[in-house]
Coordinates of N, CA and C and ligand atoms in Angstrom, one line a residue:
X1 N 103.8 83.3 88.7 CA 102.5 83.4 89.3 C 101.7 84.6 88.7
X2 N 102.3 85.8 88.8 CA 101.5 87.0 88.5 C 101.1 87.1 87.0
X3 N 102.0 86.6 86.1 CA 101.7 86.8 84.7 C 101.3 85.5 84.0
X4 N 101.0 84.4 84.8 CA 100.6 83.2 84.2 C 99.1 83.2 83.9
X5 N 98.7 82.6 82.8 CA 97.3 82.4 82.6 C 96.9 81.0 82.9
X6 N 95.7 80.8 83.3 CA 95.3 79.4 83.7 C 94.5 78.8 82.5
X7 N 94.9 77.6 82.1 CA 94.2 77.0 81.0 C 93.4 75.8 81.4
X8 N 93.4 75.5 82.8 CA 92.8 74.3 83.2 C 91.4 74.5 83.7
X9 N 90.8 75.6 83.5 CA 89.5 75.9 84.1 C 88.6 76.5 83.0
X10 N 87.4 76.8 83.4 CA 86.4 77.3 82.4 C 86.4 78.8 82.3
X11 N 87.3 79.5 83.0 CA 87.3 80.9 83.0 C 87.9 81.4 81.6
X12 N 87.1 82.2 80.9 CA 87.7 82.6 79.6 C 88.8 83.6 79.8
X13 N 89.7 83.6 78.8 CA 90.9 84.4 78.8 C 90.6 85.9 79.1
X14 N 89.4 86.3 78.7 CA 89.1 87.8 78.8 C 88.8 88.2 80.2
X15 N 88.8 87.2 81.1 CA 88.4 87.5 82.5 C 89.3 88.7 83.1
X16 N 90.6 88.6 82.8 CA 91.5 89.7 83.4 C 91.3 91.0 82.8
X17 N 90.5 91.1 81.6 CA 90.2 92.4 81.1 C 89.0 92.9 81.8
X18 N 88.1 92.0 82.2 CA 86.8 92.5 82.8 C 87.0 92.7 84.3
X19 N 87.9 92.0 84.9 CA 88.1 92.1 86.3 C 89.6 92.5 86.7
X20 N 89.7 93.7 87.0 CA 91.1 94.2 87.4 C 91.4 94.1 88.8
X21 N 90.3 93.9 89.6 CA 90.5 93.9 91.1 C 89.4 93.0 91.7
X22 N 89.9 92.0 92.5 CA 89.0 91.2 93.2 C 89.3 91.3 94.7
X23 N 88.3 91.4 95.6 CA 88.6 91.6 97.0 C 87.8 90.5 97.8
X24 N 88.4 90.0 98.8 CA 87.8 88.9 99.7 C 87.7 89.4 101.1
X25 N 86.5 89.1 101.6 CA 86.3 89.3 103.1 C 86.3 87.8 103.6
X26 N 87.5 87.5 104.1 CA 87.8 86.1 104.5 C 87.1 85.8 105.8
X27 N 85.9 85.3 105.8 CA 85.1 85.1 107.0 C 84.8 83.7 107.3
X28 N 84.8 83.3 108.6 CA 84.4 82.0 109.0 C 85.4 81.1 109.6
X29 N 86.6 81.6 109.8 CA 87.7 80.8 110.4 C 87.3 80.3 111.8
X30 N 86.7 81.2 112.6 CA 86.3 80.8 114.0 C 85.3 79.7 114.0
X31 N 84.2 79.8 113.1 CA 83.2 78.7 113.0 C 83.8 77.4 112.5
X32 N 84.8 77.5 111.6 CA 85.4 76.3 111.1 C 86.1 75.6 112.2
X33 N 86.8 76.3 113.1 CA 87.5 75.7 114.2 C 86.5 75.1 115.3
X34 N 85.4 76.0 115.5 CA 84.4 75.6 116.5 C 83.7 74.2 116.2
X35 N 83.4 74.1 114.9 CA 82.8 72.9 114.4 C 83.7 71.6 114.6
X36 N 85.0 71.9 114.7 CA 85.9 70.8 115.0 C 86.4 70.7 116.4
X37 N 85.7 71.5 117.3 CA 86.1 71.6 118.7 C 87.6 72.0 118.9
X38 N 88.0 72.8 118.0 CA 89.4 73.3 118.0 C 89.4 74.8 118.5
X39 N 90.5 75.3 119.0 CA 90.6 76.7 119.4 C 90.5 77.6 118.1
X40 N 89.9 78.7 118.3 CA 89.7 79.6 117.1 C 91.0 79.9 116.4
X41 N 92.1 79.9 117.1 CA 93.4 80.2 116.5 C 93.7 79.1 115.4
X42 N 93.2 77.9 115.6 CA 93.5 76.8 114.6 C 92.7 77.1 113.3
X43 N 91.6 77.8 113.5 CA 90.8 78.2 112.3 C 91.6 79.3 111.5
X44 N 92.3 80.1 112.2 CA 93.1 81.2 111.5 C 94.3 80.5 110.8
X45 N 94.8 79.5 111.4 CA 96.0 78.7 110.8 C 95.4 78.1 109.5
X46 N 94.3 77.5 109.5 CA 93.7 76.9 108.3 C 93.3 78.0 107.3
X47 N 92.9 79.2 107.8 CA 92.5 80.3 106.9 C 93.7 80.8 106.2
X48 N 94.8 80.8 106.8 CA 96.1 81.3 106.2 C 96.5 80.5 105.0
X49 N 96.3 79.1 105.2 CA 96.6 78.2 104.0 C 95.7 78.6 102.9
X50 N 94.4 78.8 103.2 CA 93.5 79.1 102.1 C 93.9 80.5 101.4
X51 N 94.2 81.4 102.2 CA 94.6 82.7 101.7 C 95.8 82.5 100.7
X52 N 96.8 81.8 101.1 CA 97.9 81.6 100.2 C 97.5 81.0 98.9
X53 N 96.6 79.9 98.9 CA 96.2 79.2 97.7 C 95.3 80.1 96.8
X54 N 94.4 80.8 97.5 CA 93.5 81.7 96.7 C 94.2 82.8 96.0
X55 N 95.1 83.5 96.8 CA 95.8 84.6 96.2 C 96.6 84.2 95.0
X56 N 97.4 83.1 95.2 CA 98.2 82.5 94.1 C 97.3 82.3 92.8
X57 N 96.1 81.7 93.1 CA 95.2 81.3 92.0 C 94.7 82.6 91.3
X58 N 94.4 83.6 92.0 CA 93.9 84.8 91.4 C 94.9 85.5 90.5
X59 N 96.2 85.5 91.0 CA 97.2 86.0 90.1 C 97.5 85.2 88.9
X60 N 97.4 83.9 89.1 CA 97.6 82.9 88.0 C 96.5 83.2 86.9
X61 N 95.3 83.6 87.3 CA 94.3 83.9 86.3 C 94.6 85.2 85.6
X62 N 95.6 86.0 86.1 CA 95.9 87.2 85.5 C 95.2 88.4 86.1
X63 N 94.6 88.3 87.2 CA 93.9 89.4 87.9 C 95.0 90.3 88.5
X64 N 95.0 91.6 88.1 CA 96.1 92.5 88.5 C 96.1 92.9 89.9
X65 N 94.9 93.0 90.6 CA 94.9 93.5 92.0 C 94.0 92.6 92.8
X66 N 94.6 92.1 93.9 CA 93.8 91.2 94.8 C 93.9 91.9 96.2
X67 N 92.7 91.9 96.9 CA 92.7 92.5 98.2 C 92.1 91.5 99.2
X68 N 92.7 91.4 100.3 CA 92.1 90.5 101.4 C 91.9 91.3 102.7
X69 N 90.8 91.0 103.3 CA 90.5 91.7 104.6 C 91.0 90.7 105.7
X70 N 92.1 91.1 106.4 CA 92.8 90.1 107.3 C 92.4 90.5 108.8
X71 N 92.3 91.8 109.1 CA 92.1 92.2 110.5 C 91.5 93.6 110.5
X72 N 90.3 93.7 111.0 CA 89.6 95.0 111.0 C 89.9 95.9 112.2
X73 N 89.6 97.1 112.1 CA 89.7 98.0 113.3 C 88.9 97.6 114.4
X74 N 87.8 96.8 114.1 CA 86.9 96.3 115.2 C 87.4 94.9 115.7
X75 N 88.3 94.3 115.0 CA 88.7 93.0 115.5 C 89.6 93.0 116.8
X76 N 90.0 94.3 117.2 CA 90.6 94.4 118.5 C 89.7 94.1 119.7
X77 N 88.3 94.0 119.4 CA 87.4 93.7 120.4 C 87.4 92.2 120.8
X78 N 88.2 91.4 120.1 CA 88.3 90.0 120.4 C 89.3 89.7 121.6
X79 N 89.4 88.5 122.0 CA 90.2 88.2 123.2 C 91.7 88.5 122.9
X80 N 92.4 88.8 123.9 CA 93.9 89.1 123.7 C 94.6 87.9 123.1
X81 N 94.1 86.7 123.5 CA 94.7 85.4 123.0 C 94.5 85.3 121.5
X82 N 93.3 85.6 121.0 CA 93.0 85.5 119.6 C 93.7 86.6 118.8
X83 N 93.7 87.8 119.3 CA 94.4 88.9 118.6 C 95.9 88.6 118.5
X84 N 96.5 88.1 119.6 CA 98.0 87.8 119.5 C 98.2 86.6 118.6
X85 N 97.3 85.7 118.5 CA 97.5 84.5 117.6 C 97.5 85.1 116.1
X86 N 96.5 86.0 115.9 CA 96.4 86.5 114.5 C 97.7 87.3 114.1
X87 N 98.1 88.2 115.1 CA 99.3 89.0 114.8 C 100.6 88.1 114.6
X88 N 100.6 87.0 115.4 CA 101.7 86.1 115.3 C 101.8 85.4 114.0
X89 N 100.6 85.0 113.5 CA 100.5 84.3 112.2 C 100.9 85.3 111.1
X90 N 100.5 86.5 111.2 CA 100.8 87.5 110.2 C 102.4 87.7 110.1
X91 N 103.0 87.8 111.3 CA 104.4 87.9 111.3 C 105.2 86.7 110.7
X92 N 104.7 85.5 111.1 CA 105.3 84.3 110.7 C 105.1 84.2 109.1
X93 N 104.0 84.6 108.6 CA 103.7 84.5 107.2 C 104.7 85.4 106.4
X94 N 104.9 86.6 107.0 CA 105.8 87.5 106.3 C 107.2 86.9 106.3
X95 N 107.6 86.3 107.5 CA 109.0 85.7 107.5 C 109.1 84.6 106.5
X96 N 108.1 83.8 106.4 CA 108.2 82.5 105.6 C 107.9 82.6 104.2
X97 N 106.9 83.6 103.8 CA 106.4 83.5 102.5 C 106.7 84.8 101.6
X98 N 107.3 85.8 102.2 CA 107.5 87.1 101.5 C 108.3 86.9 100.3
X99 N 109.4 86.1 100.4 CA 110.4 86.0 99.3 C 109.7 85.4 98.0
X100 N 108.8 84.4 98.3 CA 108.2 83.7 97.2 C 107.2 84.7 96.5
X101 N 106.5 85.5 97.2 CA 105.6 86.4 96.6 C 106.4 87.4 95.8
X102 N 107.5 87.9 96.3 CA 108.3 88.9 95.6 C 108.8 88.3 94.3
X103 N 109.4 87.1 94.4 CA 109.9 86.4 93.2 C 108.9 86.2 92.2
X104 N 107.6 86.1 92.6 CA 106.5 85.9 91.6 C 105.9 87.1 91.1
X105 N 106.6 88.3 91.4 CA 106.1 89.5 90.8 C 105.0 90.2 91.5
X106 N 104.8 89.9 92.8 CA 103.7 90.5 93.6 C 104.3 91.7 94.4
X107 N 103.5 92.8 94.4 CA 103.8 93.9 95.2 C 102.8 93.8 96.4
X108 N 103.3 93.8 97.6 CA 102.4 93.7 98.8 C 102.3 95.1 99.4
X109 N 101.0 95.5 99.6 CA 100.7 96.7 100.2 C 99.7 96.4 101.4
X110 N 100.1 97.0 102.6 CA 99.2 96.8 103.7 C 98.3 98.0 103.8
X111 N 97.0 97.7 103.9 CA 96.0 98.8 104.0 C 95.7 98.9 105.5
X112 N 95.8 100.1 106.0 CA 95.4 100.3 107.5 C 96.5 101.0 108.2
X113 N 96.2 101.5 109.4 CA 97.1 102.2 110.2 C 98.0 101.2 111.0
X114 N 99.3 101.3 110.8 CA 100.3 100.4 111.4 C 100.6 100.8 112.8
X115 N 100.2 102.1 113.2 CA 100.7 102.6 114.5 C 100.3 101.7 115.7
X116 N 99.1 101.1 115.8 CA 98.9 100.3 117.0 C 99.5 98.9 117.0
X117 N 100.2 98.5 115.9 CA 100.8 97.2 115.8 C 102.1 97.2 116.5
X118 N 102.6 96.0 116.8 CA 103.9 96.0 117.5 C 105.0 96.5 116.6
X119 N 106.0 97.1 117.2 CA 107.0 97.8 116.4 C 107.7 96.8 115.4
X120 N 108.0 95.6 115.9 CA 108.6 94.6 115.1 C 107.7 94.2 113.8
X121 N 106.4 94.0 114.1 CA 105.5 93.7 113.0 C 105.4 94.8 112.0
X122 N 105.2 96.0 112.5 CA 105.1 97.2 111.7 C 106.3 97.4 110.8
X123 N 107.5 97.2 111.4 CA 108.8 97.3 110.6 C 108.8 96.3 109.5
X124 N 108.4 95.0 109.8 CA 108.5 93.9 108.8 C 107.5 94.2 107.7
X125 N 106.3 94.8 108.0 CA 105.4 95.2 107.0 C 105.9 96.3 106.1
X126 N 106.5 97.3 106.7 CA 107.1 98.4 105.9 C 108.2 97.9 105.0
X127 N 109.0 97.1 105.5 CA 110.2 96.5 104.8 C 109.7 95.7 103.6
X128 N 108.6 94.9 103.8 CA 108.1 94.1 102.7 C 107.5 95.0 101.6
X129 N 106.8 96.0 102.0 CA 106.2 97.0 101.1 C 107.3 97.6 100.2
X130 N 108.4 98.0 100.9 CA 109.6 98.6 100.1 C 110.2 97.6 99.2
X131 N 110.5 96.3 99.7 CA 111.2 95.3 98.9 C 110.4 94.9 97.7
X132 N 109.1 95.0 97.8 CA 108.3 94.5 96.7 C 107.7 95.6 95.8
X133 N 108.1 96.9 96.1 CA 107.5 98.0 95.4 C 107.7 98.1 93.9
X134 N 108.7 97.4 93.4 CA 108.9 97.4 91.9 C 108.0 96.5 91.2
X135 N 107.3 95.6 91.9 CA 106.5 94.6 91.2 C 105.1 95.1 90.7
X136 N 104.5 94.4 89.8 CA 103.3 95.0 89.1 C 102.0 94.4 89.7
X137 N 101.9 93.1 90.0 CA 100.7 92.6 90.6 C 100.5 93.0 92.0
X138 N 99.4 93.6 92.3 CA 99.2 94.2 93.7 C 98.4 93.3 94.6
X139 N 99.0 93.0 95.7 CA 98.2 92.3 96.8 C 98.1 93.2 97.9
X140 N 96.9 93.7 98.1 CA 96.6 94.5 99.3 C 96.1 93.7 100.4
X141 N 96.8 93.8 101.6 CA 96.4 93.0 102.8 C 95.9 94.0 103.8
X142 N 94.6 94.0 104.1 CA 94.1 94.9 105.1 C 94.3 94.5 106.5
X143 N 95.1 95.2 107.2 CA 95.4 94.8 108.6 C 95.2 96.1 109.5
X144 N 94.4 96.0 110.5 CA 94.0 97.1 111.3 C 93.3 98.1 110.3
X145 N 92.5 97.6 109.4 CA 91.8 98.4 108.4 C 90.4 98.6 108.8
X146 N 89.9 99.8 108.6 CA 88.5 100.2 108.7 C 88.3 101.2 107.7
X147 N 87.2 101.1 106.9 CA 87.0 102.1 105.9 C 86.7 103.5 106.4
X148 N 86.0 103.5 107.5 CA 85.8 104.9 108.1 C 87.1 105.5 108.5
X149 N 87.9 104.7 109.1 CA 89.2 105.2 109.6 C 90.0 105.7 108.3
X150 N 89.9 104.9 107.2 CA 90.6 105.2 106.0 C 90.1 106.6 105.4
X151 N 88.8 106.8 105.4 CA 88.3 108.0 104.9 C 88.7 109.2 105.8
X152 N 88.6 109.1 107.1 CA 89.0 110.1 108.0 C 90.4 110.5 107.8
X153 N 91.3 109.4 107.7 CA 92.7 109.6 107.4 C 93.0 110.4 106.1
X154 N 92.2 110.1 105.1 CA 92.4 110.8 103.8 C 92.0 112.2 103.9
X155 N 90.9 112.5 104.6 CA 90.4 113.9 104.8 C 91.5 114.7 105.6
X156 N 92.0 114.1 106.7 CA 93.0 114.8 107.4 C 94.3 115.0 106.6
X157 N 94.6 114.1 105.8 CA 95.8 114.3 104.9 C 95.6 115.5 104.0
X158 N 94.4 115.6 103.5 CA 94.0 116.7 102.5 C 94.0 118.0 103.3
X159 N 93.5 118.0 104.5 CA 93.6 119.2 105.4 C 95.0 119.7 105.6
X160 N 95.9 118.7 105.9 CA 97.3 119.0 106.1 C 98.0 119.5 104.9
X161 N 97.4 119.3 103.7 CA 97.9 119.8 102.5 C 97.3 121.2 102.2
X162 N 96.6 121.7 103.2 CA 95.9 123.0 103.1 C 94.8 123.1 102.0
X163 N 94.2 122.0 101.7 CA 93.0 122.0 100.7 C 91.8 122.7 101.5
X164 N 91.1 123.5 100.8 CA 89.9 124.0 101.4 C 88.6 123.4 100.7
X165 N 88.8 122.8 99.6 CA 87.7 122.1 98.9 C 88.3 120.8 98.3
X166 N 87.6 119.7 98.3 CA 88.2 118.5 97.7 C 87.2 117.9 96.7
X167 N 87.8 117.1 95.8 CA 87.0 116.3 94.8 C 87.0 114.9 95.2
X168 N 86.1 114.1 94.6 CA 86.1 112.7 94.8 C 87.5 112.0 94.5
X169 N 88.1 112.6 93.4 CA 89.4 112.0 93.0 C 90.4 112.3 94.1
X170 N 90.4 113.5 94.7 CA 91.3 113.8 95.8 C 91.2 112.7 96.9
X171 N 89.9 112.4 97.3 CA 89.7 111.4 98.3 C 90.3 110.1 97.9
X172 N 89.9 109.6 96.7 CA 90.4 108.3 96.2 C 91.9 108.2 96.3
X173 N 92.6 109.3 95.9 CA 94.0 109.3 95.8 C 94.7 109.4 97.2
X174 N 93.9 109.6 98.2 CA 94.5 109.6 99.6 C 94.1 108.4 100.4
X175 N 93.4 107.5 99.8 CA 93.0 106.3 100.5 C 94.1 105.3 100.5
X176 N 94.1 104.3 101.4 CA 95.1 103.3 101.5 C 95.2 102.5 100.2
X177 N 94.1 102.5 99.5 CA 94.0 101.7 98.2 C 94.4 102.5 97.0
X178 N 95.1 103.6 97.2 CA 95.3 104.5 96.0 C 96.1 103.9 94.8
X179 N 96.8 102.8 95.1 CA 97.5 102.1 94.0 C 96.6 101.2 93.1
X180 N 95.4 100.9 93.6 CA 94.5 100.0 92.8 C 93.3 100.6 92.4
X181 N 92.7 100.1 91.3 CA 91.4 100.6 90.9 C 90.3 100.1 91.9
X182 N 89.1 100.7 91.9 CA 88.1 100.2 92.7 C 87.8 98.7 92.5
X183 N 87.4 98.0 93.5 CA 87.2 96.5 93.2 C 86.0 96.3 92.3
X184 N 86.2 95.4 91.4 CA 85.1 95.0 90.5 C 84.2 94.0 91.2
X185 N 84.8 93.1 92.0 CA 84.0 92.1 92.7 C 84.5 91.9 94.1
X186 N 83.5 91.9 95.0 CA 83.9 91.6 96.5 C 83.2 90.3 96.8
X187 N 84.0 89.4 97.3 CA 83.5 88.1 97.7 C 83.6 88.0 99.2
X188 N 82.5 87.6 99.8 CA 82.5 87.3 101.2 C 82.0 85.9 101.5
X189 N 82.8 85.2 102.3 CA 82.5 83.8 102.7 C 81.7 83.7 104.0
X190 N 81.3 82.5 104.3 CA 80.7 82.2 105.6 C 79.2 82.7 105.7
X191 N 78.6 83.0 104.6 CA 77.2 83.3 104.6 C 76.8 84.7 105.1
X192 N 77.7 85.5 105.6 CA 77.4 86.8 106.1 C 77.2 87.8 104.9
X193 N 76.2 88.7 105.0 CA 76.0 89.6 103.8 C 76.1 91.0 104.3
X194 N 77.3 91.4 104.7 CA 77.6 92.8 105.1 C 79.0 93.2 104.8
X195 N 79.3 94.5 104.8 CA 80.6 94.9 104.5 C 81.6 95.0 105.7
X196 N 81.0 95.1 106.9 CA 81.8 95.1 108.1 C 83.0 96.1 107.9
X197 N 82.6 97.3 107.5 CA 83.6 98.5 107.4 C 84.8 98.2 106.4
X198 N 84.4 97.5 105.3 CA 85.5 97.2 104.3 C 85.2 98.1 103.1
X199 N 86.2 98.8 102.6 CA 86.1 99.5 101.3 C 84.8 100.2 101.0
X200 N 84.3 101.0 102.0 CA 83.0 101.7 101.9 C 83.0 102.6 100.7
X201 N 84.1 103.4 100.5 CA 84.2 104.3 99.4 C 84.3 103.6 98.1
X202 N 85.2 102.7 98.1 CA 85.6 102.0 96.8 C 84.6 101.1 96.3
X203 N 83.6 100.6 97.1 CA 82.6 99.6 96.7 C 81.4 100.2 96.0
X204 N 81.5 101.5 95.7 CA 80.3 102.2 95.2 C 79.7 101.5 94.0
X205 N 80.5 100.9 93.1 CA 79.9 100.2 92.0 C 80.5 98.7 91.9
X206 N 80.9 98.2 93.0 CA 81.4 96.8 93.0 C 80.2 95.9 92.9
X207 N 80.5 94.7 92.4 CA 79.6 93.6 92.4 C 79.9 92.8 93.6
X208 N 78.8 92.1 94.2 CA 79.0 91.3 95.4 C 78.7 89.9 95.1
X209 N 79.5 89.0 95.7 CA 79.3 87.6 95.6 C 79.4 87.0 97.0
X210 N 78.4 86.2 97.4 CA 78.5 85.6 98.8 C 78.5 84.1 98.6
X211 N 79.4 83.5 99.4 CA 79.5 82.0 99.5 C 79.2 81.6 100.9
X212 N 78.4 80.5 101.0 CA 78.2 79.9 102.4 C 79.3 79.2 102.9
X213 N 80.3 78.9 102.1 CA 81.5 78.1 102.6 C 82.3 78.9 103.6
X214 N 82.8 78.3 104.6 CA 83.6 79.0 105.6 C 85.0 79.2 104.9
X215 N 85.7 80.3 105.2 CA 86.9 80.6 104.5 C 87.9 79.4 104.4
X216 N 88.2 78.7 105.5 CA 89.2 77.6 105.3 C 88.7 76.5 104.3
X217 N 87.4 76.4 104.0 CA 86.9 75.4 103.0 C 86.9 76.0 101.6
X218 N 87.1 77.3 101.4 CA 87.0 77.9 100.1 C 88.2 77.5 99.2
X219 N 87.9 77.2 98.0 CA 88.9 76.6 97.0 C 88.9 77.4 95.7
X220 N 90.0 77.2 94.9 CA 90.0 77.8 93.6 C 88.7 77.5 92.8
X221 N 88.1 76.3 92.9 CA 86.9 76.1 92.2 C 85.8 77.0 92.6
X222 N 85.8 77.4 93.9 CA 84.8 78.4 94.4 C 85.1 79.8 93.8
X223 N 86.4 80.1 93.6 CA 86.7 81.4 92.9 C 86.2 81.3 91.5
X224 N 86.3 80.2 90.8 CA 85.8 80.0 89.4 C 84.3 80.3 89.4
X225 N 83.6 79.7 90.4 CA 82.1 79.9 90.5 C 81.8 81.4 90.6
X226 N 82.5 82.1 91.5 CA 82.3 83.5 91.7 C 82.6 84.3 90.4
X227 N 83.6 83.9 89.7 CA 84.0 84.7 88.5 C 83.0 84.4 87.4
X228 N 82.6 83.1 87.3 CA 81.5 82.8 86.3 C 80.3 83.6 86.5
X229 N 79.9 83.7 87.8 CA 78.7 84.5 88.1 C 78.9 86.0 87.8
X230 N 80.1 86.5 88.1 CA 80.4 87.9 87.9 C 80.4 88.2 86.3
X231 N 80.9 87.2 85.6 CA 81.0 87.4 84.1 C 79.6 87.5 83.5
X232 N 78.6 86.9 84.2 CA 77.2 86.9 83.6 C 76.5 88.2 84.0
X233 N 77.1 89.1 84.8 CA 76.3 90.2 85.2 C 76.5 91.4 84.3
X234 N 75.5 92.3 84.3 CA 75.5 93.4 83.5 C 75.7 94.7 84.4
X235 N 76.8 95.3 84.3 CA 77.1 96.5 85.1 C 76.6 97.7 84.4
X236 N 75.8 98.5 85.1 CA 75.1 99.6 84.5 C 75.6 101.0 84.9
X237 N 76.2 101.1 86.0 CA 76.7 102.4 86.5 C 75.7 103.5 86.4
X238 N 74.5 103.2 86.6 CA 73.4 104.2 86.6 C 72.9 104.5 85.2
X239 N 73.5 103.8 84.2 CA 73.0 103.9 82.8 C 72.1 102.7 82.4
X240 N 72.4 102.1 81.3 CA 71.5 101.0 80.9 C 72.3 99.6 80.8
Ligands
IPE301 C1 87.6 85.8 109.8 O1 87.1 84.7 110.5 C2 89.0 86.2 110.2 C3 89.0 87.4 111.0 C4 88.0 88.2 111.2 C5 90.3 87.8 111.5 P1 86.3 84.9 111.9 O2 87.3 84.8 113.0 O3 85.6 86.2 111.8 O4 85.4 83.7 111.9 P2 83.9 83.6 112.4 O5 83.1 84.7 111.7 O6 84.0 83.9 113.9 O7 83.4 82.2 112.1
IPE302 C1 85.3 91.1 108.9 O1 84.9 89.9 109.6 C2 86.8 91.3 109.1 C3 87.6 90.3 108.5 C4 87.3 89.4 107.7 C5 89.0 90.5 108.8 P1 84.2 90.0 111.0 O2 84.0 88.5 111.3 O3 85.1 90.7 111.9 O4 82.9 90.8 110.8 P2 81.6 90.8 111.6 O5 81.9 91.2 113.0 O6 80.9 89.5 111.5 O7 80.7 91.9 110.9
MG303 MG1 83.6 86.6 111.3

């Protein structure tokens, strides 16, 4: 999976040179379920299937870093029922799919503070990070992630190292994403056009792509559309 190139689509081979990191704000699971008169948790079940398919596809294209926003620091504001359904799905997914990811050369890193999570879930997450740490393709899964929390956490870590002045590099190196370059492309589904506290620091020069599709309806062909669009853009970084 990680080192395979895809030859069945229109994405040129050079894609993985131009895009080292793609990030997804997987939005719209709730609306997908509501449209079908299903409980929101069923939308998350469908969203998990999409997550698996899209992540595999991105690695198949040769993209070295893939990040997904799975649960934000603000998502605790949802009902206890929905939060526990989401946590349950995460745990089940680790139990059932971790081995396949590891065998396919993927390193899983969870972005976010694990402290408020259940002890069992936090342990499983840590264990998976350790078991996959030798792999090269990075899958960052943001769980209890908030970019403001991440920056505060980085600053506090620097203070505890007795730093009295810091550089931008110091901050980058203390973020949860320290193992990945900044995202080249951030894709958000379900028609919303906001960051919702995702990668605020790292997104300084990211390109953005919005899809009206709800996350459970998002397909590899939609990834192709996003990448084709990305490839046509001219990134200037303040220059020309
Ligand atoms: C994204 O889908 C998944 C999470 C935030 C956990 P939503 O649950 O936000 O779906 P909508 O936005 O309510 O449709
Ligand atoms: C952002 O989606 C978080 C995730 C996708 C996990 P939300 O649905 O929580 O964001 P808002 O509330 O619409 O901004
Ligand atoms: Mg949403």
